[in-house]
């Protein structure tokens, strides 16, 4: 599936089999000199086929294309090595480049999840099968760093990089001020809510995410091109909805903690999730992992606001309501 959203700006639907996200939106700006591909798909055959078919249909040649990646998740970055030729510039943010190049696997995250009450063995088994591990890029091409405010041009489109930490620490959107278009990656989505996870006591990704929403709300935007699902017209209304969603989640977490001190895993098991399972125990492990990461991001936010207290011993980290 490919459509011309704006003159010479195409949306290619790259399928994500077995994923509730359904597909990735890859955007391609076609130009006779250098085309630009924004986000790629997983490193798997279905994605490569869809990408190659789409590019052929719109007449874009990989030998004359550059690639911009909004963030390091495998559904956006995974296919990059398969698309890169000797002349490809691959643009990426500095924090994510550093993270990818120093990546040593899920070990540290699994240990941290264990400290937060997550059964480590279950998680290790699930992550081996997870698309993030199974369909990641097998090698990493040279990455050209773009910083906040840097320009990237393709055809008639003059994009400005807008760093939007939250969904990931180096997440970057592209903004075209004359055409009032925002390529949003997973910063703003509709029908689904971007996942804000935290896997470190030193970080506060929800705080970053909420200020990144404000940063983008201040831009003049007529059309948002998100990384998944349908296009968004009223970006300010959607941003308000996302902010309200997190305000309600924060309230919910506080209400849960009034029952007693508990781990993030326990908090996650008591939060409401939009999933076809009646009981927490029936959740697939991957969903429990996402949910626990979300719970931690809300707990860390509340901790920095002084509303909850983190209590750490050698075995477990627990959170307590501050009266
Ligand atoms: Zn994504």
PDB file of N, CA and C and ligand atoms in Angstrom, residues 21 24 71 73 75-76 167 186 228, ligand 1:
ATOM      1  N   UNK A  21       0.561  -3.078  16.482  1.00  0.00           N
ATOM      2  CA  UNK A  21       0.733  -1.825  15.741  1.00  0.00           C
ATOM      3  C   UNK A  21       0.286  -1.958  14.286  1.00  0.00           C
ATOM      4  N   UNK A  24       3.992  -0.119   9.938  1.00  0.00           N
ATOM      5  CA  UNK A  24       4.764   1.110  10.110  1.00  0.00           C
ATOM      6  C   UNK A  24       4.474   2.008   8.917  1.00  0.00           C
ATOM      7  N   UNK A  71      13.750   7.083  15.563  1.00  0.00           N
ATOM      8  CA  UNK A  71      14.228   6.525  16.835  1.00  0.00           C
ATOM      9  C   UNK A  71      14.644   5.076  16.652  1.00  0.00           C
ATOM     10  N   UNK A  73      13.928   2.089  17.812  1.00  0.00           N
ATOM     11  CA  UNK A  73      13.139   0.856  17.910  1.00  0.00           C
ATOM     12  C   UNK A  73      13.190   0.073  16.596  1.00  0.00           C
ATOM     13  N   UNK A  75      11.180  -1.555  14.796  1.00  0.00           N
ATOM     14  CA  UNK A  75      10.196  -1.385  13.719  1.00  0.00           C
ATOM     15  C   UNK A  75      10.479  -0.134  12.871  1.00  0.00           C
ATOM     16  N   UNK A  76      11.358   0.724  13.358  1.00  0.00           N
ATOM     17  CA  UNK A  76      11.734   1.918  12.589  1.00  0.00           C
ATOM     18  C   UNK A  76      13.138   1.783  11.997  1.00  0.00           C
ATOM     19  N   UNK A 167       9.392   8.958  24.252  1.00  0.00           N
ATOM     20  CA  UNK A 167       9.176   7.572  23.785  1.00  0.00           C
ATOM     21  C   UNK A 167      10.521   6.838  23.773  1.00  0.00           C
ATOM     22  N   UNK A 186       7.022   8.110  16.608  1.00  0.00           N
ATOM     23  CA  UNK A 186       6.075   7.627  17.624  1.00  0.00           C
ATOM     24  C   UNK A 186       5.844   8.664  18.725  1.00  0.00           C
ATOM     25  N   UNK A 228       2.779   5.228  12.951  1.00  0.00           N
ATOM     26  CA  UNK A 228       1.819   4.122  12.840  1.00  0.00           C
ATOM     27  C   UNK A 228       0.414   4.717  12.702  1.00  0.00           C
TER      28      UNK A 228
HETATM   29 ZN1  LIG B   1       7.068   2.403  16.298  1.00  0.00          ZN
END
